[in-house]
Amino acid sequence: MPDPLVLDGKIWVESEVGSGSSFIFDLDLKEVESSLADKSSEEKPLSVDYSKSLDGSTILLAEDNQINQEIILGLLEKSGIKVDVANNGQEAVAMFRENSYDLILMDIQMPIIDGYEATKIVRETDRDIPIIALTANAMKKDVEKTKKAGMNEHLNKPVDVKKLYEALFQYIFQKSSINTKLGLSHLGGNEKLYVKILCELYDNYKDLKLENLDDKSLKIELHTIKGLSGNIGATYLQEIAKELETTLDRELFSDFYKELNRVLDEVKKKLSSSRSRENGSNRQVLDDKKRDEFLGKLKEFALKRRQKQCNMILDEIGEYTLNKSDEELFSKINGLIQNRKYKEIMEQF
Ligand code: MN
């Protein structure tokens, strides 16, 4: 495993058949020196802690170079992510077929079947699984080629640890900025209250300016935002607000605003759809047949540990009016899915 000190820099290996290997090091030496001077600081390579939310995910790493494999494994070591390694495209396709992954990290240049080809094969049966290309020469045409093959995103080698975590977070966990189910469960399922809080959040924060606040007011403001975003299920915003509240590191402002704007956009959409629903007010009652159909799908995806698909079904169920016992059942299943307790979900059927 690589020394944790390299986590703030970049390290990579490129090899071409018949021409040996070149090693790329791009280490921030200042970072290394200060870490050496102050051992306690080396635990914090990331500005925001994504790892909690990624804990328990499973990803497939397709990479033919053993050193690169070890680097990625090292970077993800503390995250709790389970990483399976395929040594070439063919292995990757075989492992994808046999297992269920939340995401695939796909090297482009690999023997037998390359990353483009492997992606095309995966996409024949699964259009949803996020595939992130690992590209050595990220020329515009290469990036276009990854998109054309069906990859969602690309990361340049040498892989930047922050970008890696951001991409994993975005594609595995954060299908949207707001986890409505989680928010509602914090409020005991009270939809009216939820909508009221969304309204308040929107009105209070659409013109937020943190720059001019002194440290004390900034802390108070962030404390409130942290609580509010937690309540509505805006987990990532809550995470950034928490980090800002503790560190008062103003360099995090841009991350904060970026996420705040995503949340506000989503709040706006939610509010307008909840209004149109109220006006129409003829939500369908979930009948037994439809309920069993939903349960069947949930079971199928829970077995495959597909959180994203489970959430999509839960969203669909949310469009119906449920009777008391169904409401309890689905809210329990929802809690288990958000905590990735898939085995316990099976006991619900
Ligand atoms: Mn390769």
CSV table of N, CA, C and O in Angstrom, one decimal, residues 285-288 291-292 295 298 314 317 320-334 348-349:
chain,number,residue,atom,x,y,z
A,285,VAL,N,-54.8,5.9,-5.0
A,285,VAL,CA,-54.6,5.1,-3.8
A,285,VAL,C,-53.8,3.8,-4.3
A,285,VAL,O,-54.1,3.3,-5.4
A,286,LEU,N,-52.9,3.5,-3.5
A,286,LEU,CA,-52.0,2.3,-3.9
A,286,LEU,C,-52.8,1.0,-3.6
A,286,LEU,O,-53.1,0.7,-2.5
A,287,ASP,N,-53.2,0.3,-4.7
A,287,ASP,CA,-54.0,-0.9,-4.5
A,287,ASP,C,-53.0,-2.1,-4.2
A,287,ASP,O,-51.8,-2.0,-4.4
A,288,ASP,N,-53.6,-3.2,-3.8
A,288,ASP,CA,-52.7,-4.4,-3.5
A,288,ASP,C,-51.8,-4.9,-4.6
A,288,ASP,O,-50.7,-5.2,-4.4
A,291,ARG,N,-49.1,-2.5,-5.1
A,291,ARG,CA,-48.1,-2.6,-4.0
A,291,ARG,C,-47.2,-3.8,-4.1
A,291,ARG,O,-46.0,-3.7,-3.9
A,292,ASP,N,-47.8,-4.9,-4.5
A,292,ASP,CA,-47.0,-6.1,-4.6
A,292,ASP,C,-46.0,-6.0,-5.8
A,292,ASP,O,-44.9,-6.5,-5.7
A,295,LEU,N,-43.2,-4.0,-4.4
A,295,LEU,CA,-42.4,-4.8,-3.4
A,295,LEU,C,-41.5,-5.7,-4.2
A,295,LEU,O,-40.4,-5.9,-3.8
A,298,LEU,N,-38.6,-3.8,-5.5
A,298,LEU,CA,-37.7,-3.4,-4.4
A,298,LEU,C,-36.9,-4.6,-4.0
A,298,LEU,O,-35.7,-4.5,-3.8
A,314,LEU,N,-39.0,4.0,-4.7
A,314,LEU,CA,-39.6,4.6,-3.5
A,314,LEU,C,-40.2,6.0,-4.0
A,314,LEU,O,-41.2,6.4,-3.5
A,317,ILE,N,-43.4,5.3,-5.5
A,317,ILE,CA,-44.4,4.9,-4.5
A,317,ILE,C,-44.9,6.2,-3.8
A,317,ILE,O,-46.1,6.3,-3.5
A,320,TYR,N,-48.2,7.9,-4.6
A,320,TYR,CA,-49.5,7.3,-4.3
A,320,TYR,C,-49.9,7.7,-2.9
A,320,TYR,O,-49.1,8.0,-2.0
A,321,THR,N,-51.2,7.6,-2.6
A,321,THR,CA,-51.7,7.7,-1.2
A,321,THR,C,-51.6,6.3,-0.7
A,321,THR,O,-52.2,5.3,-1.3
A,322,LEU,N,-51.0,6.1,0.5
A,322,LEU,CA,-50.8,4.8,1.1
A,322,LEU,C,-51.7,4.7,2.3
A,322,LEU,O,-52.0,5.6,3.0
A,323,ASN,N,-52.2,3.4,2.6
A,323,ASN,CA,-52.9,3.2,3.8
A,323,ASN,C,-51.8,3.1,5.0
A,323,ASN,O,-50.6,3.0,4.7
A,324,LYS,N,-52.3,3.1,6.2
A,324,LYS,CA,-51.4,3.2,7.3
A,324,LYS,C,-50.3,2.1,7.3
A,324,LYS,O,-49.1,2.4,7.5
A,325,SER,N,-50.7,0.9,7.1
A,325,SER,CA,-49.8,-0.2,7.2
A,325,SER,C,-48.7,-0.2,6.1
A,325,SER,O,-47.6,-0.5,6.3
A,326,ASP,N,-49.2,0.1,4.9
A,326,ASP,CA,-48.3,0.3,3.8
A,326,ASP,C,-47.3,1.4,4.1
A,326,ASP,O,-46.1,1.3,3.7
A,327,GLU,N,-47.8,2.5,4.6
A,327,GLU,CA,-46.9,3.6,4.9
A,327,GLU,C,-45.8,3.2,5.9
A,327,GLU,O,-44.7,3.5,5.7
A,328,GLU,N,-46.2,2.5,6.9
A,328,GLU,CA,-45.2,2.0,7.9
A,328,GLU,C,-44.2,1.1,7.2
A,328,GLU,O,-43.0,1.2,7.4
A,329,LEU,N,-44.7,0.1,6.4
A,329,LEU,CA,-43.8,-0.8,5.7
A,329,LEU,C,-42.8,-0.1,4.8
A,329,LEU,O,-41.6,-0.4,4.9
A,330,PHE,N,-43.3,0.8,4.0
A,330,PHE,CA,-42.4,1.4,3.0
A,330,PHE,C,-41.4,2.4,3.7
A,330,PHE,O,-40.3,2.6,3.3
A,331,SER,N,-41.9,3.0,4.8
A,331,SER,CA,-41.0,3.9,5.5
A,331,SER,C,-39.9,3.1,6.2
A,331,SER,O,-38.7,3.5,6.3
A,332,LYS,N,-40.2,1.9,6.7
A,332,LYS,CA,-39.2,1.1,7.3
A,332,LYS,C,-38.2,0.6,6.2
A,332,LYS,O,-37.0,0.7,6.4
A,333,ILE,N,-38.7,0.1,5.1
A,333,ILE,CA,-37.9,-0.3,4.0
A,333,ILE,C,-37.0,0.9,3.5
A,333,ILE,O,-35.8,0.7,3.3
A,334,ASN,N,-37.6,2.1,3.4
A,334,ASN,CA,-36.8,3.2,3.0
A,334,ASN,C,-35.6,3.5,4.0
A,334,ASN,O,-34.5,3.7,3.5
A,348,GLN,N,-38.3,-8.2,5.4
A,348,GLN,CA,-39.6,-7.4,5.3
A,348,GLN,C,-40.6,-8.1,4.3
A,348,GLN,O,-41.7,-7.7,4.3
A,349,PHE,N,-40.1,-9.0,3.6
A,349,PHE,CA,-41.0,-9.6,2.5
A,349,PHE,C,-41.6,-10.9,3.0
A,349,PHE,O,-41.0,-11.6,3.8
